[in-house]
């Protein structure tokens, strides 16, 4: 509702109210030139980018790997909904901000600043601004997944990683991150699985058939996780995996 009201107010503002300077919302001058965009068109582009922003944050950032690993960790601990989804997503989001801050700064300097100062067109600014993001994705996208995307799209083989199109690089990165996240999650499951097996064997051997082994193993798994400072180890290992 607030967005609709703001949109109506912006569209209702007459051109003379803005003074002699053309209105600009996205750093693109709004005038009668060939390279300019009107204010309604800039608002439309801005709302479109805001709609696609959650998908971009989840798919082309470390957010994907972080959420997968933390979900596996919670399942391995057997704590059901503790920590809650909001806590895990919030932790993943802030860790993503820390990791992606250098990339975002480079994208701003290489893409947005030339566009805002008029030194580059929109196409040139987008091409220059996406270079840091492309370099980040290339670091973690497996060659096997990139080759799969190139073969499925019947696109010509790129001569270098810098020639990869983002529409092929992004799905390859997502597949690679899913594989990495599941690998880390499987490794996290192993020590807690051993505890479950030991507790189940002990309860069955002494005839405790009515009490679920999970009820007994859960405190031991939490105690082990706390004693080894598990959150620091898991988060630290995840962060270091993006700085190698």
Coordinates of N, CA and C in Angstrom, one line a residue:
X1 N 0.8 -1.2 0.0 CA 0.0 0.0 0.0 C 0.9 1.3 0.0
X2 N 1.9 1.3 0.8 CA 2.8 2.4 0.9 C 3.5 2.6 -0.5
X3 N 3.9 1.5 -1.1 CA 4.6 1.6 -2.4 C 3.7 2.2 -3.4
X4 N 2.4 1.8 -3.4 CA 1.4 2.3 -4.4 C 1.3 3.8 -4.2
X5 N 1.2 4.3 -2.9 CA 1.0 5.7 -2.7 C 2.2 6.5 -3.1
X6 N 3.4 6.0 -2.8 CA 4.6 6.6 -3.3 C 4.7 6.7 -4.8
X7 N 4.3 5.6 -5.4 CA 4.3 5.6 -6.9 C 3.3 6.7 -7.5
X8 N 2.1 6.8 -6.9 CA 1.2 7.7 -7.3 C 1.6 9.2 -7.1
X9 N 2.3 9.4 -6.0 CA 2.8 10.8 -5.7 C 3.9 11.1 -6.7
X10 N 4.8 10.2 -7.0 CA 5.9 10.5 -7.9 C 5.4 10.7 -9.3
X11 N 4.4 10.0 -9.7 CA 3.8 10.2 -11.1 C 3.0 11.5 -11.2
X12 N 2.5 11.9 -10.0 CA 1.7 13.1 -10.1 C 2.5 14.4 -10.0
X13 N 3.8 14.3 -9.7 CA 4.6 15.5 -9.6 C 4.8 16.1 -11.0
X14 N 4.5 17.3 -11.2 CA 4.7 17.9 -12.5 C 6.2 18.1 -12.8
X15 N 6.5 18.2 -14.1 CA 7.9 18.3 -14.5 C 8.5 19.6 -14.0
X16 N 7.7 20.7 -13.9 CA 8.2 22.0 -13.5 C 8.6 22.0 -12.1
X17 N 8.0 21.1 -11.3 CA 8.3 21.1 -9.8 C 9.7 20.6 -9.5
X18 N 10.3 20.0 -10.5 CA 11.7 19.5 -10.3 C 12.7 20.5 -10.6
X19 N 12.3 21.7 -11.1 CA 13.2 22.7 -11.4 C 13.8 22.5 -12.8
X20 N 14.9 23.1 -13.0 CA 15.6 23.0 -14.3 C 16.3 21.7 -14.5
X21 N 16.7 21.0 -13.4 CA 17.4 19.7 -13.5 C 16.4 18.6 -13.7
X22 N 16.7 17.6 -14.6 CA 15.9 16.5 -14.9 C 15.9 15.5 -13.7
X23 N 14.7 14.9 -13.5 CA 14.6 14.0 -12.4 C 15.3 12.7 -12.7
X24 N 15.9 12.1 -11.7 CA 16.6 10.9 -11.8 C 16.5 10.1 -10.6
X25 N 16.1 8.8 -10.7 CA 15.9 7.9 -9.6 C 17.0 6.8 -9.6
X26 N 17.4 6.4 -10.7 CA 18.4 5.3 -10.8 C 19.7 5.8 -11.3
X27 N 20.0 7.1 -11.2 CA 21.2 7.6 -11.7 C 21.2 7.9 -13.2
X28 N 20.1 7.7 -13.9 CA 19.9 7.8 -15.3 C 19.2 9.1 -15.5
X29 N 19.7 10.1 -16.2 CA 19.0 11.4 -16.4 C 17.7 11.2 -17.2
X30 N 16.7 11.9 -16.7 CA 15.3 11.8 -17.3 C 15.1 13.0 -18.1
X31 N 15.2 12.9 -19.4 CA 15.0 14.0 -20.2 C 14.6 13.6 -21.6
X32 N 14.9 14.4 -22.6 CA 14.4 14.0 -24.0 C 15.6 13.4 -24.8
X33 N 16.7 13.2 -24.2 CA 17.8 12.6 -25.0 C 17.6 11.1 -25.3
X34 N 18.4 10.6 -26.2 CA 18.2 9.2 -26.6 C 18.6 8.3 -25.5
X35 N 19.5 8.6 -24.7 CA 20.0 7.7 -23.6 C 19.3 8.0 -22.3
X36 N 18.2 8.8 -22.3 CA 17.5 9.1 -21.1 C 16.3 8.2 -20.9
X37 N 15.8 8.1 -19.7 CA 14.6 7.4 -19.4 C 13.7 8.3 -18.6
X38 N 12.4 8.2 -18.8 CA 11.4 9.0 -18.1 C 11.3 8.5 -16.7
X39 N 10.7 9.3 -15.8 CA 10.6 8.9 -14.4 C 9.7 7.7 -14.2
X40 N 8.5 7.6 -14.9 CA 7.7 6.4 -14.8 C 8.5 5.1 -15.2
X41 N 9.3 5.2 -16.2 CA 10.1 4.1 -16.6 C 11.1 3.7 -15.6
X42 N 11.8 4.7 -15.0 CA 12.8 4.5 -13.9 C 12.1 3.8 -12.7
X43 N 10.9 4.3 -12.4 CA 10.2 3.7 -11.3 C 9.8 2.2 -11.6
X44 N 9.4 2.0 -12.8 CA 9.1 0.6 -13.2 C 10.4 -0.3 -13.1
X45 N 11.5 0.2 -13.6 CA 12.7 -0.6 -13.5 C 13.1 -0.8 -12.0
X46 N 12.9 0.2 -11.2 CA 13.3 0.1 -9.8 C 12.5 -0.9 -9.1
X47 N 11.1 -0.9 -9.3 CA 10.3 -1.9 -8.7 C 10.6 -3.3 -9.2
X48 N 11.0 -3.4 -10.5 CA 11.3 -4.7 -11.0 C 12.6 -5.3 -10.4
X49 N 13.6 -4.4 -10.2 CA 14.8 -4.8 -9.5 C 14.6 -5.2 -8.1
X50 N 13.7 -4.5 -7.4 CA 13.4 -4.8 -6.0 C 12.7 -6.2 -6.0
X51 N 11.9 -6.5 -7.0 CA 11.2 -7.8 -7.0 C 12.2 -9.0 -7.2
X52 N 13.2 -8.7 -8.0 CA 14.1 -9.8 -8.3 C 15.3 -9.8 -7.3
X53 N 15.4 -8.9 -6.4 CA 16.5 -8.8 -5.5 C 16.5 -10.0 -4.5
X54 N 15.4 -10.5 -3.9 CA 15.5 -11.6 -3.1 C 16.0 -12.9 -3.8
X55 N 15.6 -13.1 -5.0 CA 16.1 -14.3 -5.8 C 17.6 -14.1 -6.0
X56 N 18.0 -12.9 -6.4 CA 19.4 -12.7 -6.6 C 20.3 -12.9 -5.4
X57 N 19.8 -12.4 -4.2 CA 20.5 -12.6 -3.0 C 20.6 -14.1 -2.6
X58 N 19.6 -14.8 -2.9 CA 19.6 -16.3 -2.5 C 20.4 -17.1 -3.4
X59 N 20.5 -16.7 -4.7 CA 21.1 -17.6 -5.7 C 22.5 -17.2 -6.1
X60 N 22.9 -16.0 -6.1 CA 24.2 -15.6 -6.7 C 25.1 -15.1 -5.6
X61 N 24.9 -15.5 -4.3 CA 25.7 -15.1 -3.2 C 25.9 -16.3 -2.3
X62 N 26.8 -16.2 -1.3 CA 27.1 -17.3 -0.4 C 25.9 -17.7 0.4
X63 N 24.8 -16.9 0.3 CA 23.6 -17.2 1.1 C 23.1 -18.6 0.9
X64 N 23.2 -19.1 -0.3 CA 22.7 -20.5 -0.7 C 23.5 -21.5 0.1
X65 N 24.8 -21.5 0.1 CA 25.6 -22.5 0.8 C 25.3 -22.4 2.3
X66 N 25.3 -21.2 2.8 CA 25.1 -21.0 4.3 C 23.8 -21.6 4.8
X67 N 22.7 -21.3 4.1 CA 21.4 -21.8 4.5 C 21.3 -23.3 4.4
X68 N 21.9 -23.9 3.4 CA 21.9 -25.4 3.3 C 22.7 -26.0 4.4
X69 N 23.9 -25.5 4.7 CA 24.7 -26.1 5.7 C 24.0 -25.9 7.1
X70 N 23.5 -24.7 7.4 CA 22.9 -24.5 8.7 C 21.6 -25.3 8.9
X71 N 20.9 -25.6 7.8 CA 19.7 -26.4 7.9 C 20.1 -27.9 8.2
X72 N 21.2 -28.4 7.5 CA 21.7 -29.7 7.8 C 22.2 -29.8 9.3
X73 N 22.8 -28.7 9.8 CA 23.3 -28.8 11.1 C 22.2 -28.9 12.1
X74 N 21.1 -28.1 11.9 CA 19.9 -28.2 12.8 C 19.3 -29.6 12.8
X75 N 19.2 -30.2 11.6 CA 18.7 -31.5 11.5 C 19.6 -32.5 12.2
X76 N 20.9 -32.3 12.1 CA 21.8 -33.3 12.7 C 21.7 -33.2 14.2
X77 N 21.5 -32.0 14.8 CA 21.4 -31.8 16.2 C 20.1 -32.4 16.7
X78 N 19.1 -32.4 15.9 CA 17.8 -33.0 16.3 C 17.0 -32.0 17.2
X79 N 17.3 -30.7 17.0 CA 16.6 -29.7 17.8 C 15.3 -29.2 17.2
X80 N 14.9 -29.8 16.1 CA 13.6 -29.5 15.4 C 13.6 -28.0 14.9
X81 N 13.0 -27.1 15.6 CA 12.9 -25.7 15.2 C 13.8 -24.8 16.0
X82 N 14.8 -25.3 16.6 CA 15.7 -24.4 17.4 C 17.1 -24.6 16.9
X83 N 17.7 -23.5 16.4 CA 17.3 -22.2 16.2 C 16.2 -22.1 15.1
X84 N 15.3 -21.1 15.2 CA 14.2 -20.9 14.3 C 14.7 -20.5 12.9
X85 N 13.8 -20.7 11.9 CA 14.2 -20.3 10.6 C 14.6 -18.8 10.4
X86 N 14.0 -18.0 11.2 CA 14.3 -16.5 11.2 C 15.7 -16.3 11.6
X87 N 16.2 -17.0 12.7 CA 17.5 -16.9 13.2 C 18.5 -17.4 12.2
X88 N 18.3 -18.5 11.6 CA 19.2 -19.1 10.6 C 19.3 -18.2 9.4
X89 N 18.2 -17.7 8.9 CA 18.2 -16.9 7.7 C 18.9 -15.5 8.0
X90 N 18.6 -15.0 9.2 CA 19.3 -13.8 9.6 C 20.8 -13.9 9.7
X91 N 21.2 -15.0 10.3 CA 22.7 -15.3 10.4 C 23.3 -15.4 9.0
X92 N 22.6 -16.2 8.1 CA 23.1 -16.4 6.8 C 23.2 -15.0 6.0
X93 N 22.1 -14.2 6.2 CA 22.1 -12.9 5.5 C 23.2 -12.0 5.9
X94 N 23.5 -11.9 7.2 CA 24.6 -11.0 7.7 C 26.0 -11.6 7.3
X95 N 26.1 -12.9 7.3 CA 27.4 -13.5 6.9 C 27.6 -13.2 5.4
X96 N 26.5 -13.3 4.6 CA 26.5 -13.0 3.2 C 27.0 -11.5 3.0
X97 N 26.5 -10.6 3.8 CA 26.8 -9.2 3.6 C 28.3 -9.0 3.9
X98 N 28.9 -9.7 4.9 CA 30.3 -9.6 5.2 C 31.1 -10.1 4.0
X99 N 30.7 -11.3 3.4 CA 31.5 -11.9 2.3 C 31.4 -11.1 1.1
X100 N 30.2 -10.6 0.8 CA 29.9 -9.9 -0.5 C 30.2 -8.4 -0.5
X101 N 30.6 -7.9 0.6 CA 30.8 -6.4 0.7 C 31.9 -6.0 -0.3
X102 N 33.1 -6.6 -0.4 CA 34.1 -6.2 -1.3 C 33.6 -6.3 -2.8
X103 N 32.8 -7.3 -3.1 CA 32.3 -7.5 -4.5 C 31.3 -6.3 -4.8
X104 N 30.5 -6.0 -3.8 CA 29.5 -5.0 -4.0 C 30.2 -3.6 -4.2
X105 N 31.2 -3.4 -3.4 CA 32.0 -2.1 -3.5 C 32.6 -2.0 -4.9
X106 N 33.2 -3.1 -5.4 CA 33.8 -3.0 -6.7 C 32.7 -2.8 -7.8
X107 N 31.6 -3.5 -7.6 CA 30.5 -3.3 -8.6 C 30.0 -1.8 -8.6
X108 N 30.0 -1.2 -7.4 CA 29.6 0.2 -7.4 C 30.6 1.1 -8.0
X109 N 31.8 0.9 -7.8 CA 32.9 1.8 -8.3 C 33.0 1.6 -9.9
X110 N 32.9 0.4 -10.3 CA 33.1 0.1 -11.7 C 31.9 0.3 -12.6
X111 N 30.7 0.2 -12.0 CA 29.5 0.3 -12.8 C 28.6 1.5 -12.5
X112 N 28.3 1.7 -11.2 CA 27.3 2.8 -10.9 C 28.0 4.2 -11.0
X113 N 29.2 4.3 -10.5 CA 29.8 5.7 -10.5 C 30.0 6.2 -11.9
X114 N 30.5 5.4 -12.9 CA 30.6 5.9 -14.3 C 29.2 6.3 -14.9
X115 N 28.2 5.5 -14.5 CA 26.9 5.7 -15.1 C 26.3 7.0 -14.5
X116 N 26.5 7.2 -13.2 CA 26.0 8.4 -12.5 C 26.7 9.7 -13.0
X117 N 28.0 9.6 -13.3 CA 28.7 10.8 -13.7 C 28.6 11.0 -15.2
X118 N 27.9 10.1 -15.9 CA 27.7 10.2 -17.3 C 28.9 9.8 -18.2
X119 N 29.9 9.1 -17.6 CA 31.1 8.7 -18.3 C 30.8 7.4 -19.0
X120 N 29.7 6.7 -18.8 CA 29.4 5.4 -19.5 C 27.9 5.3 -19.7
X121 N 27.6 4.6 -20.7 CA 26.2 4.4 -21.0 C 25.7 3.3 -20.1
X122 N 24.3 3.0 -20.2 CA 23.8 2.0 -19.3 C 24.3 0.6 -19.7
X123 N 24.5 0.3 -20.9 CA 25.0 -1.0 -21.4 C 26.5 -1.1 -20.9
X124 N 27.3 -0.1 -21.1 CA 28.7 -0.2 -20.6 C 28.8 -0.3 -19.1
X125 N 27.9 0.4 -18.4 CA 28.0 0.4 -17.0 C 27.6 -1.0 -16.4
X126 N 26.6 -1.6 -17.1 CA 26.2 -3.0 -16.7 C 27.3 -4.0 -16.9
X127 N 27.9 -3.8 -18.1 CA 29.0 -4.8 -18.4 C 30.2 -4.6 -17.5
X128 N 30.5 -3.4 -17.1 CA 31.7 -3.2 -16.2 C 31.3 -3.5 -14.8
X129 N 30.0 -3.2 -14.4 CA 29.6 -3.5 -13.0 C 29.5 -5.0 -12.7
X130 N 29.2 -5.8 -13.7 CA 29.0 -7.2 -13.5 C 30.3 -8.0 -13.5
X131 N 31.4 -7.3 -13.8 CA 32.7 -8.0 -13.9 C 33.1 -8.6 -12.5
X132 N 33.0 -7.8 -11.4 CA 33.4 -8.4 -10.1 C 32.5 -9.5 -9.7
X133 N 31.2 -9.5 -10.0 CA 30.3 -10.6 -9.7 C 30.7 -11.8 -10.5
X134 N 31.0 -11.6 -11.8 CA 31.4 -12.7 -12.7 C 32.7 -13.4 -12.1
X135 N 33.6 -12.6 -11.7 CA 34.9 -13.1 -11.1 C 34.6 -13.9 -9.9
X136 N 33.6 -13.4 -9.1 CA 33.3 -14.2 -7.8 C 32.6 -15.5 -8.2
X137 N 31.7 -15.5 -9.1 CA 31.0 -16.7 -9.5 C 31.9 -17.8 -10.1
X138 N 32.9 -17.3 -10.9 CA 33.8 -18.2 -11.6 C 34.7 -18.9 -10.6
X139 N 35.0 -18.3 -9.4 CA 35.8 -18.9 -8.4 C 35.2 -20.1 -7.8
X140 N 33.9 -20.2 -7.7 CA 33.2 -21.3 -7.0 C 32.4 -22.1 -7.9
X141 N 32.2 -21.8 -9.2 CA 31.5 -22.6 -10.1 C 32.4 -23.7 -10.6
X142 N 32.0 -25.0 -10.5 CA 32.8 -26.1 -11.0 C 32.8 -26.1 -12.5
X143 N 33.9 -26.6 -13.1 CA 34.0 -26.7 -14.5 C 33.0 -27.6 -15.1
X144 N 32.7 -28.7 -14.4 CA 31.8 -29.7 -14.9 C 30.4 -29.1 -15.0
X145 N 30.0 -28.3 -14.1 CA 28.7 -27.6 -14.1 C 28.6 -26.6 -15.2
X146 N 29.7 -25.8 -15.4 CA 29.8 -24.8 -16.5 C 29.7 -25.5 -17.8
X147 N 30.4 -26.6 -18.0 CA 30.3 -27.4 -19.2 C 28.9 -27.9 -19.5
X148 N 28.2 -28.3 -18.5 CA 26.9 -28.8 -18.6 C 26.0 -27.7 -19.1
X149 N 26.1 -26.5 -18.6 CA 25.2 -25.4 -19.0 C 25.6 -25.0 -20.4
X150 N 26.8 -25.0 -20.8 CA 27.2 -24.6 -22.1 C 26.7 -25.6 -23.1
X151 N 26.7 -26.9 -22.8 CA 26.2 -28.0 -23.7 C 24.7 -27.9 -23.8
X152 N 24.0 -27.7 -22.7 CA 22.6 -27.6 -22.7 C 22.1 -26.4 -23.5
X153 N 22.8 -25.3 -23.5 CA 22.3 -24.1 -24.2 C 22.8 -24.1 -25.7
X154 N 23.7 -25.0 -26.0 CA 24.3 -25.1 -27.4 C 25.0 -23.8 -27.7
X155 N 25.6 -23.2 -26.7 CA 26.4 -22.0 -26.9 C 27.8 -22.3 -27.2
X156 N 28.5 -21.5 -28.0 CA 29.9 -21.7 -28.3 C 30.8 -21.7 -27.0
X157 N 31.8 -22.6 -27.0 CA 32.6 -22.7 -25.8 C 33.4 -21.4 -25.6
X158 N 33.4 -20.9 -24.4 CA 34.1 -19.6 -24.1 C 35.6 -19.8 -24.2
X159 N 36.3 -18.8 -24.6 CA 37.8 -18.9 -24.7 C 38.4 -18.7 -23.3
X160 N 37.8 -18.0 -22.4 CA 38.3 -17.8 -21.1 C 37.1 -17.7 -20.1
X161 N 37.3 -17.8 -18.8 CA 36.2 -17.6 -17.8 C 35.6 -16.3 -17.9
X162 N 36.3 -15.2 -18.3 CA 35.8 -13.9 -18.4 C 34.7 -13.8 -19.6
X163 N 34.8 -14.7 -20.5 CA 33.8 -14.7 -21.6 C 32.5 -15.4 -21.3
X164 N 32.4 -16.0 -20.1 CA 31.2 -16.8 -19.8 C 30.0 -15.8 -19.6
X165 N 28.9 -16.2 -20.2 CA 27.7 -15.4 -20.0 C 27.1 -15.6 -18.6
X166 N 26.6 -14.6 -18.0 CA 26.0 -14.7 -16.7 C 24.8 -15.7 -16.7
X167 N 24.0 -15.8 -17.8 CA 22.9 -16.7 -17.8 C 23.3 -18.1 -17.8
X168 N 24.6 -18.4 -18.1 CA 25.1 -19.8 -18.0 C 25.9 -19.9 -16.7
X169 N 26.6 -18.9 -16.3 CA 27.4 -19.0 -15.1 C 26.6 -19.0 -13.8
X170 N 25.4 -18.4 -13.8 CA 24.6 -18.4 -12.5 C 24.1 -19.7 -12.2
X171 N 23.4 -20.4 -13.2 CA 22.9 -21.8 -12.8 C 24.1 -22.8 -12.5
X172 N 25.2 -22.6 -13.2 CA 26.4 -23.5 -12.9 C 26.8 -23.2 -11.4
X173 N 26.8 -21.9 -11.0 CA 27.2 -21.6 -9.6 C 26.2 -22.2 -8.6
X174 N 24.9 -22.1 -9.0 CA 23.9 -22.7 -8.0 C 24.1 -24.2 -7.9
X175 N 24.3 -24.9 -9.0 CA 24.6 -26.3 -8.9 C 25.8 -26.6 -8.0
X176 N 26.9 -25.9 -8.2 CA 28.1 -26.1 -7.5 C 27.9 -25.8 -6.0
X177 N 27.2 -24.8 -5.7 CA 27.0 -24.5 -4.3 C 26.1 -25.5 -3.6
X178 N 25.1 -26.0 -4.3 CA 24.2 -27.1 -3.8 C 25.1 -28.3 -3.5
X179 N 25.9 -28.7 -4.4 CA 26.8 -29.9 -4.2 C 27.7 -29.6 -3.0
X180 N 28.3 -28.5 -2.9 CA 29.2 -28.2 -1.8 C 28.5 -28.1 -0.4
X181 N 27.3 -27.5 -0.4 CA 26.5 -27.5 0.8 C 26.1 -28.9 1.3
X182 N 25.7 -29.7 0.3 CA 25.3 -31.1 0.7 C 26.5 -31.9 1.2
X183 N 27.7 -31.7 0.6 CA 28.9 -32.3 1.1 C 29.2 -31.9 2.5
X184 N 29.2 -30.6 2.8 CA 29.5 -30.2 4.2 C 28.4 -30.7 5.1
X185 N 27.1 -30.7 4.7 CA 26.1 -31.2 5.6 C 26.2 -32.7 5.9
X186 N 26.7 -33.5 4.9 CA 26.9 -34.9 5.2 C 28.0 -35.1 6.2
X187 N 29.1 -34.3 6.1 CA 30.2 -34.4 7.0 C 29.7 -34.0 8.5
X188 N 28.9 -33.0 8.6 CA 28.4 -32.6 9.9 C 27.5 -33.6 10.5
X189 N 26.8 -34.4 9.7 CA 25.9 -35.4 10.2 C 26.7 -36.6 10.9
X190 N 27.9 -36.9 10.4 CA 28.6 -38.1 10.9 C 28.8 -38.2 12.4
X191 N 29.4 -37.2 13.1 CA 29.5 -37.4 14.5 C 28.2 -37.5 15.3
X192 N 27.2 -36.8 14.9 CA 25.9 -36.9 15.5 C 25.2 -38.3 15.2
X193 N 25.5 -38.8 14.0 CA 24.9 -40.1 13.7 C 25.6 -41.2 14.6
X194 N 26.9 -41.1 14.9 CA 27.5 -42.0 15.7 C 26.9 -42.0 17.1
X195 N 26.6 -40.8 17.6 CA 26.0 -40.7 19.0 C 24.6 -41.4 18.9
X196 N 23.8 -41.2 17.9 CA 22.5 -41.8 17.8 C 22.6 -43.3 17.8
X197 N 23.6 -43.8 17.0 CA 23.8 -45.3 17.0 C 24.2 -45.9 18.3
X198 N 25.1 -45.2 19.0 CA 25.5 -45.7 20.3 C 24.4 -45.7 21.3
X199 N 23.7 -44.6 21.3 CA 22.5 -44.5 22.3 C 21.5 -45.5 22.0
X200 N 21.1 -45.7 20.7 CA 20.1 -46.6 20.3 C 20.6 -48.1 20.7
X201 N 21.8 -48.4 20.5 CA 22.3 -49.7 20.9 C 22.2 -49.9 22.4
X202 N 22.6 -48.9 23.2 CA 22.5 -49.0 24.6 C 21.1 -49.2 25.1
X203 N 20.2 -48.4 24.6 CA 18.8 -48.5 25.0 C 18.1 -49.8 24.7
X204 N 18.5 -50.3 23.5 CA 17.9 -51.6 23.1 C 18.5 -52.8 23.9
X205 N 19.8 -52.6 24.3 CA 20.5 -53.7 25.0 C 19.9 -53.8 26.5
X206 N 19.5 -52.7 27.0 CA 19.0 -52.8 28.4 C 17.4 -52.9 28.4
X207 N 16.8 -53.0 27.3 CA 15.4 -53.2 27.2 C 14.5 -52.0 27.3
X208 N 15.1 -50.8 27.1 CA 14.3 -49.6 27.1 C 13.6 -49.4 25.7
X209 N 12.5 -50.1 25.5 CA 11.8 -50.1 24.2 C 10.8 -49.0 24.1
X210 N 10.3 -48.5 25.2 CA 9.3 -47.5 25.2 C 9.8 -46.1 25.0
X211 N 11.1 -45.8 25.4 CA 11.6 -44.5 25.3 C 12.4 -44.3 24.0
X212 N 12.0 -43.4 23.2 CA 12.7 -43.2 21.9 C 14.2 -42.8 22.1
X213 N 15.1 -43.4 21.4 CA 16.5 -43.1 21.6 C 16.8 -41.7 21.3
X214 N 16.0 -41.0 20.4 CA 16.3 -39.6 20.1 C 16.2 -38.7 21.4
X215 N 15.3 -39.1 22.3 CA 15.1 -38.3 23.5 C 16.3 -38.3 24.3
X216 N 17.0 -39.4 24.3 CA 18.2 -39.6 25.1 C 19.5 -39.0 24.4
X217 N 19.5 -39.2 23.1 CA 20.7 -38.8 22.4 C 20.8 -37.2 22.2
X218 N 19.6 -36.6 22.2 CA 19.6 -35.1 21.9 C 20.4 -34.3 22.9
X219 N 20.3 -34.6 24.2 CA 21.2 -33.8 25.2 C 22.6 -34.1 25.0
X220 N 23.0 -35.3 24.6 CA 24.4 -35.6 24.4 C 25.0 -34.9 23.2
X221 N 24.2 -34.8 22.1 CA 24.6 -34.1 20.9 C 24.7 -32.6 21.2
X222 N 23.8 -32.1 21.9 CA 23.9 -30.6 22.2 C 25.1 -30.4 23.1
X223 N 25.3 -31.3 24.1 CA 26.5 -31.1 25.0 C 27.8 -31.2 24.2
X224 N 27.9 -32.1 23.3 CA 29.1 -32.2 22.5 C 29.3 -31.0 21.6
X225 N 28.2 -30.5 21.0 CA 28.3 -29.3 20.2 C 28.7 -28.1 20.9
X226 N 28.3 -28.0 22.2 CA 28.6 -26.8 23.0 C 30.1 -26.9 23.4
X227 N 30.5 -28.1 23.8 CA 31.9 -28.3 24.3 C 32.9 -28.0 23.3
X228 N 32.7 -28.3 22.1 CA 33.6 -28.1 21.0 C 33.4 -26.7 20.4
X229 N 32.5 -25.9 20.9 CA 32.2 -24.5 20.4 C 31.8 -24.7 18.9
X230 N 30.8 -25.4 18.7 CA 30.4 -25.8 17.4 C 30.0 -24.7 16.5
X231 N 29.3 -23.7 17.0 CA 28.9 -22.6 16.1 C 30.1 -21.8 15.6
X232 N 31.1 -21.6 16.5 CA 32.3 -20.9 16.0 C 33.0 -21.7 14.9
X233 N 33.1 -23.0 15.1 CA 33.8 -23.9 14.2 C 33.1 -23.9 12.8
X234 N 31.7 -24.1 12.9 CA 31.0 -24.2 11.6 C 31.0 -22.9 10.9
X235 N 30.7 -21.8 11.5 CA 30.6 -20.5 10.9 C 32.0 -20.1 10.4
X236 N 33.0 -20.3 11.2 CA 34.4 -20.0 10.8 C 34.8 -20.8 9.6
X237 N 34.5 -22.1 9.6 CA 34.9 -22.9 8.4 C 34.1 -22.4 7.2
X238 N 32.9 -22.1 7.3 CA 32.1 -21.6 6.1 C 32.7 -20.3 5.6
X239 N 33.0 -19.4 6.5 CA 33.6 -18.1 6.1 C 34.9 -18.3 5.4
X240 N 35.8 -19.2 6.0 CA 37.1 -19.4 5.4 C 37.0 -20.0 4.0
X241 N 36.0 -20.8 3.8 CA 35.8 -21.5 2.5 C 35.6 -20.5 1.4
X242 N 35.1 -19.3 1.7 CA 34.9 -18.3 0.6 C 36.1 -17.3 0.5
X243 N 37.1 -17.5 1.3 CA 38.3 -16.6 1.2 C 39.5 -17.3 0.7
X244 N 39.4 -18.6 0.4 CA 40.5 -19.4 -0.1 C 40.9 -18.9 -1.5

